[in-house]
Amino acid sequence: MLIVPRIFHSISTHAQANARWSYTKPPLAQTPRDLRFIYKPDPGWPWITFDHDQIELRLVAAECKDPTMLEGLRKGWDLHLMACCVMFKIPMPPTLADPVHAPENLDWRTIHRWTMCNHEADLCGKDDIRRHFSKTFGHRQSYGGTAQRAGDIPGAKALGLTSKDLTQMSRDRAALFPRLYEWQNETVIIGAKRGETRTWDGRRRRYLSRGYTYLKGEMLDHPMQAGVQGIENMIFLQIVEDFGDDSLFKLGMHDSQTWAFADRVIDRARVRVREIAQPTLTIAGTPMYFPASFKERTA
């Protein structure tokens, strides 16, 4: 009889200060991309995975109401690539909607030596080292990080970025999204005054005085990280309510969830999960759509 090795990892829902779930023993979320194929569905229980697209950017855009961010999200622009172009002094491509795949951007990608896609190797132009650095740099600043400490971001040394370069990049990104940085300052000032911050859905975090630098980072981190987890929790509970014992939660990884569904409900799951996982929510008075990409695997 064939014995199939099984993994039962631990999921902690209250281990992190800002509400993100932790996956340990083993940390499946840290599995390298080229090894994820080793985890397979059981026969009769195909998997559906959905991965949210720029969920943190969408949440912070609704919170801060930066006009460039909101316009870009409405039109399907790649905001990370926009920031990358500004930070690395690269001209904007002809189209900002799916710019790393759009045919009209082929000359732009060639001139600027952009990483081309090879989906058979699961490599996408979104993995270009400059875009990846800009995305991480932006997230770091969204959580109170400074340009002076951005030199440890993966890619900074390979790109030859100096402290002076990083400082200028911070200024250029702030000029692209000015309302974002105003909102960050307001959030810290109000949070310090009240001794607490809240997420879009009301989750509260209280603070003890441990110095401005600590408070700034935590006060900016909480509304975004806990806010994103609030959306993921809402989706999780709706799937459980709709499918009950015909669904099994398998794994969360960053902004994605993987579920197994019994064969008898898989056709309905293909439709319904797309509806549940892509909600339009009102965040700080601003309607915001949260799209996702979907993959399916069978045994």
Short mmCIF file of C-alpha atoms in Angstrom, two decimals:
data_model
loop_
_atom_site.label_atom_id
_atom_site.label_comp_id
_atom_site.label_asym_id
_atom_site.label_seq_id
_atom_site.Cartn_x
_atom_site.Cartn_y
_atom_site.Cartn_z
CA MET A 1 0.00 0.00 0.00
CA LEU A 2 1.31 3.41 -0.95
CA ILE A 3 1.83 5.65 2.07
CA VAL A 4 1.58 9.35 1.25
CA PRO A 5 3.57 11.63 3.59
CA ARG A 6 1.40 14.31 5.13
CA ILE A 7 2.20 17.66 6.72
CA PHE A 8 0.19 19.14 9.55
CA HIS A 9 1.51 22.63 10.19
CA SER A 10 0.51 25.01 12.97
CA ILE A 11 -1.60 28.10 12.30
CA SER A 12 -1.44 30.82 14.95
CA THR A 13 -4.05 33.56 14.68
CA HIS A 14 -2.88 35.72 17.60
CA ALA A 15 0.91 35.35 17.49
CA GLN A 16 1.75 38.58 15.67
CA ALA A 17 1.20 42.03 17.11
CA ASN A 18 -0.61 43.28 14.04
CA ALA A 19 -3.00 40.36 13.58
CA ARG A 20 -1.35 38.53 10.68
CA TRP A 21 -1.60 34.75 10.90
CA SER A 22 1.58 32.70 11.40
CA TYR A 23 2.27 29.34 9.75
CA THR A 24 4.91 27.31 11.57
CA LYS A 25 6.17 23.77 12.24
CA PRO A 26 7.00 23.84 9.34
CA PRO A 27 6.75 27.43 8.00
CA LEU A 28 5.05 26.50 4.73
CA ALA A 29 4.67 30.14 3.70
CA GLN A 30 8.46 30.34 3.41
CA THR A 31 8.69 27.48 0.91
CA PRO A 32 10.67 28.65 -2.15
CA ARG A 33 8.52 29.13 -5.23
CA ASP A 34 10.27 26.38 -7.20
CA LEU A 35 9.51 23.81 -4.47
CA ARG A 36 5.85 24.51 -3.84
CA PHE A 37 4.84 21.75 -6.25
CA ILE A 38 5.77 19.18 -3.58
CA TYR A 39 2.49 19.92 -1.75
CA LYS A 40 -0.35 18.21 -3.59
CA PRO A 41 -4.14 17.91 -3.19
CA ASP A 42 -5.79 14.70 -2.09
CA PRO A 43 -7.80 12.80 -4.71
CA GLY A 44 -11.33 14.18 -4.79
CA TRP A 45 -10.32 17.44 -3.11
CA PRO A 46 -8.99 19.90 -5.72
CA TRP A 47 -7.43 23.12 -4.52
CA ILE A 48 -8.41 26.66 -5.38
CA THR A 49 -5.86 29.37 -4.58
CA PHE A 50 -6.58 33.09 -4.76
CA ASP A 51 -3.93 35.77 -4.40
CA HIS A 52 -4.97 39.37 -3.89
CA ASP A 53 -3.53 42.00 -6.19
CA GLN A 54 -1.92 44.99 -4.46
CA ILE A 55 -4.24 44.58 -1.47
CA GLU A 56 -2.13 46.75 0.84
CA LEU A 57 -1.83 49.50 -1.77
CA ARG A 58 -5.58 49.46 -2.31
CA LEU A 59 -6.23 49.66 1.40
CA VAL A 60 -3.81 52.53 1.99
CA ALA A 61 -5.10 54.36 -1.11
CA ALA A 62 -8.63 54.25 0.27
CA GLU A 63 -7.39 55.42 3.66
CA CYS A 64 -5.25 58.31 2.43
CA LYS A 65 -7.30 59.22 -0.70
CA ASP A 66 -4.23 60.09 -2.76
CA PRO A 67 -5.62 61.10 -6.18
CA THR A 68 -2.83 59.46 -8.21
CA MET A 69 -3.18 56.19 -6.36
CA LEU A 70 -6.97 56.16 -6.68
CA GLU A 71 -6.88 57.03 -10.38
CA GLY A 72 -4.25 54.40 -11.02
CA LEU A 73 -6.24 51.68 -9.27
CA ARG A 74 -9.42 52.63 -11.12
CA LYS A 75 -7.60 52.39 -14.46
CA GLY A 76 -5.66 49.24 -13.63
CA TRP A 77 -2.25 50.88 -13.56
CA ASP A 78 0.73 49.15 -11.99
CA LEU A 79 1.48 51.56 -9.13
CA HIS A 80 4.65 49.70 -8.14
CA LEU A 81 6.04 50.12 -11.64
CA MET A 82 5.04 53.79 -11.67
CA ALA A 83 7.00 54.33 -8.47
CA CYS A 84 9.88 52.31 -9.91
CA CYS A 85 10.06 54.56 -12.99
CA VAL A 86 10.10 57.70 -10.85
CA MET A 87 12.68 56.33 -8.44
CA PHE A 88 15.05 54.98 -11.13
CA LYS A 89 14.53 57.87 -13.59
CA ILE A 90 13.02 55.58 -16.22
CA PRO A 91 10.43 57.05 -18.64
CA MET A 92 6.91 55.76 -18.06
CA PRO A 93 5.94 53.02 -20.57
CA PRO A 94 3.28 53.70 -23.23
CA THR A 95 0.68 51.88 -21.14
CA LEU A 96 0.60 51.42 -17.38
CA ALA A 97 -2.08 48.74 -17.45
CA ASP A 98 -0.26 45.39 -17.16
CA PRO A 99 2.90 47.12 -18.45
CA VAL A 100 5.20 44.10 -18.20
CA HIS A 101 3.01 42.13 -20.63
CA ALA A 102 1.37 44.78 -22.85
CA PRO A 103 2.53 44.38 -26.51
CA GLU A 104 2.77 48.15 -26.95
CA ASN A 105 5.47 48.22 -24.25
CA LEU A 106 7.80 45.78 -26.03
CA ASP A 107 10.24 48.48 -27.19
CA TRP A 108 10.20 50.05 -23.72
CA ARG A 109 10.98 46.70 -22.10
CA THR A 110 13.80 46.07 -24.57
CA ILE A 111 15.40 49.52 -24.20
CA HIS A 112 15.33 49.39 -20.42
CA ARG A 113 16.33 45.71 -20.25
CA TRP A 114 13.24 44.75 -18.31
CA THR A 115 13.00 41.17 -17.09
CA MET A 116 10.94 39.30 -19.67
CA CYS A 117 8.34 36.72 -18.74
CA ASN A 118 8.91 33.01 -18.91
CA HIS A 119 5.79 31.52 -17.37
CA GLU A 120 7.03 27.96 -17.85
CA ALA A 121 9.70 28.83 -15.29
CA ASP A 122 7.16 30.79 -13.25
CA LEU A 123 9.16 33.96 -13.86
CA CYS A 124 7.30 37.18 -14.53
CA GLY A 125 8.37 40.68 -15.52
CA LYS A 126 6.98 41.81 -12.20
CA ASP A 127 10.05 40.19 -10.69
CA ASP A 128 12.43 42.69 -12.32
CA ILE A 129 14.92 43.62 -9.60
CA ARG A 130 14.12 47.33 -9.89
CA ARG A 131 10.37 46.87 -9.53
CA HIS A 132 10.85 44.38 -6.71
CA PHE A 133 13.11 46.83 -4.88
CA SER A 134 10.69 49.73 -5.43
CA LYS A 135 7.76 47.66 -4.14
CA THR A 136 9.64 46.63 -0.99
CA PHE A 137 10.93 50.19 -0.53
CA GLY A 138 7.37 51.52 -0.73
CA HIS A 139 6.03 48.99 1.75
CA ARG A 140 8.89 49.77 4.12
CA GLN A 141 8.07 53.48 4.01
CA SER A 142 4.36 52.78 4.42
CA TYR A 143 5.25 51.23 7.77
CA GLY A 144 7.45 54.07 8.94
CA GLY A 145 10.78 52.93 7.51
CA THR A 146 13.39 55.52 6.55
CA ALA A 147 15.52 55.85 3.45
CA GLN A 148 18.65 55.67 5.58
CA ARG A 149 17.79 52.08 6.55
CA ALA A 150 16.67 50.95 3.09
CA GLY A 151 20.13 49.70 2.16
CA ASP A 152 19.29 46.26 3.58
CA ILE A 153 16.39 45.75 1.17
CA PRO A 154 17.16 42.84 -1.20
CA GLY A 155 18.53 44.28 -4.44
CA ALA A 156 19.89 47.52 -3.00
CA LYS A 157 23.52 46.38 -3.15
CA ALA A 158 23.13 44.63 -6.51
CA LEU A 159 21.71 47.86 -7.93
CA GLY A 160 24.62 49.85 -6.45
CA LEU A 161 22.35 52.23 -4.52
CA THR A 162 24.06 54.66 -2.17
CA SER A 163 22.61 56.42 0.86
CA LYS A 164 22.29 59.55 -1.27
CA ASP A 165 20.40 57.59 -3.94
CA LEU A 166 18.00 56.17 -1.38
CA THR A 167 17.26 59.59 0.11
CA GLN A 168 16.47 61.01 -3.32
CA MET A 169 14.29 58.01 -4.15
CA SER A 170 12.29 58.65 -1.00
CA ARG A 171 11.71 62.27 -2.04
CA ASP A 172 10.72 61.26 -5.57
CA ARG A 173 8.22 58.69 -4.34
CA ALA A 174 6.73 61.20 -1.92
CA ALA A 175 6.27 63.65 -4.79
CA LEU A 176 4.41 60.97 -6.77
CA PHE A 177 2.01 60.15 -3.90
CA PRO A 178 1.94 63.32 -1.74
CA ARG A 179 -1.35 62.62 0.03
CA LEU A 180 -0.03 59.25 1.20
CA TYR A 181 2.76 60.89 3.18
CA GLU A 182 0.44 63.54 4.60
CA TRP A 183 -1.91 60.80 5.79
CA GLN A 184 0.97 58.92 7.41
CA ASN A 185 1.96 61.99 9.42
CA GLU A 186 -1.64 62.59 10.45
CA THR A 187 -2.05 58.95 11.50
CA VAL A 188 0.99 59.10 13.77
CA ILE A 189 0.01 62.44 15.32
CA ILE A 190 -3.56 61.30 16.07
CA GLY A 191 -2.40 57.87 17.22
CA ALA A 192 0.13 59.33 19.63
CA LYS A 193 -2.47 61.71 21.03
CA ARG A 194 -5.08 58.99 21.56
CA GLY A 195 -2.65 56.22 22.45
CA GLU A 196 -4.28 53.90 19.92
CA THR A 197 -4.89 53.18 16.24
CA ARG A 198 -7.81 51.45 14.56
CA THR A 199 -8.22 49.51 11.34
CA TRP A 200 -10.89 50.19 8.71
CA ASP A 201 -13.16 47.66 10.45
CA GLY A 202 -12.55 48.98 13.96
CA ARG A 203 -9.85 46.64 15.30
CA ARG A 204 -8.04 48.63 17.98
CA ARG A 205 -4.45 48.55 19.15
CA ARG A 206 -3.28 50.40 22.25
CA TYR A 207 0.28 51.71 22.76
CA LEU A 208 2.61 52.20 25.66
CA SER A 209 5.19 54.96 25.36
CA ARG A 210 8.39 53.45 23.99
CA GLY A 211 9.77 56.34 22.00
CA TYR A 212 8.63 58.10 18.84
CA THR A 213 10.52 55.85 16.39
CA TYR A 214 8.90 52.71 17.77
CA LEU A 215 5.44 54.27 17.92
CA LYS A 216 5.64 55.67 14.40
CA GLY A 217 6.43 52.34 12.82
CA GLU A 218 3.81 50.45 14.80
CA MET A 219 1.11 53.06 14.27
CA LEU A 220 1.59 52.92 10.51
CA ASP A 221 1.96 49.15 10.45
CA HIS A 222 -1.20 48.33 12.39
CA PRO A 223 -3.91 49.93 10.18
CA MET A 224 -2.44 48.25 7.09
CA GLN A 225 -1.37 44.80 8.32
CA ALA A 226 -4.32 44.26 10.64
CA GLY A 227 -6.58 45.89 8.06
CA VAL A 228 -5.50 43.42 5.38
CA GLN A 229 -5.95 40.52 7.78
CA GLY A 230 -9.43 41.82 8.54
CA ILE A 231 -10.32 41.44 4.86
CA GLU A 232 -8.76 37.97 4.72
CA ASN A 233 -10.68 36.94 7.87
CA MET A 234 -13.96 38.15 6.38
CA ILE A 235 -13.36 36.11 3.21
CA PHE A 236 -12.29 33.06 5.24
CA LEU A 237 -15.47 33.08 7.31
CA GLN A 238 -17.70 33.55 4.27
CA ILE A 239 -16.17 30.50 2.55
CA VAL A 240 -16.71 28.42 5.68
CA GLU A 241 -20.32 29.63 5.92
CA ASP A 242 -21.01 28.83 2.26
CA PHE A 243 -19.29 25.44 1.99
CA GLY A 244 -19.01 24.04 5.52
CA ASP A 245 -17.54 20.52 5.63
CA ASP A 246 -17.12 20.52 1.86
CA SER A 247 -14.21 22.95 2.27
CA LEU A 248 -10.83 22.67 3.99
CA PHE A 249 -8.46 25.60 4.53
CA LYS A 250 -4.98 24.48 3.53
CA LEU A 251 -2.59 27.42 3.66
CA GLY A 252 -2.23 31.17 3.67
CA MET A 253 0.82 32.78 2.10
CA HIS A 254 1.29 36.56 2.18
CA ASP A 255 -1.98 37.80 0.63
CA SER A 256 -3.22 34.45 -0.66
CA GLN A 257 -5.37 31.59 0.59
CA THR A 258 -5.48 27.98 -0.60
CA TRP A 259 -8.62 25.91 -0.07
CA ALA A 260 -9.57 22.33 -0.87
CA PHE A 261 -13.14 21.63 -1.98
CA ALA A 262 -14.93 18.33 -2.30
CA ASP A 263 -15.43 17.21 -5.90
CA ARG A 264 -19.20 17.41 -5.51
CA VAL A 265 -19.08 21.19 -4.97
CA ILE A 266 -16.09 22.19 -7.08
CA ASP A 267 -18.15 23.64 -9.94
CA ARG A 268 -20.04 25.89 -7.54
CA ALA A 269 -16.81 26.74 -5.71
CA ARG A 270 -15.14 27.93 -8.91
CA VAL A 271 -17.86 30.56 -9.29
CA ARG A 272 -18.67 31.42 -5.70
CA VAL A 273 -15.08 31.74 -4.45
CA ARG A 274 -14.41 34.34 -7.15
CA GLU A 275 -17.34 36.35 -5.81
CA ILE A 276 -16.36 36.02 -2.15
CA ALA A 277 -12.63 36.63 -2.61
CA GLN A 278 -13.04 39.84 -4.65
CA PRO A 279 -15.19 42.12 -2.50
CA THR A 280 -15.92 45.80 -2.92
CA LEU A 281 -15.65 47.39 0.52
CA THR A 282 -16.13 50.93 1.77
CA ILE A 283 -12.87 51.97 3.43
CA ALA A 284 -12.85 55.33 5.21
CA GLY A 285 -15.78 56.38 3.04
CA THR A 286 -14.14 55.26 -0.21
CA PRO A 287 -15.48 52.24 -2.15
CA MET A 288 -12.57 49.96 -3.05
CA TYR A 289 -12.52 46.79 -5.12
CA PHE A 290 -10.05 44.07 -4.11
CA PRO A 291 -9.29 41.84 -7.12
CA ALA A 292 -7.42 38.55 -7.02
CA SER A 293 -5.84 36.01 -9.35
CA PHE A 294 -6.91 32.36 -9.19
CA LYS A 295 -5.24 29.00 -9.71
CA GLU A 296 -6.57 25.46 -9.41
CA ARG A 297 -4.70 22.22 -8.74
CA THR A 298 -5.84 18.63 -8.74
CA ALA A 299 -4.25 15.44 -7.44
#
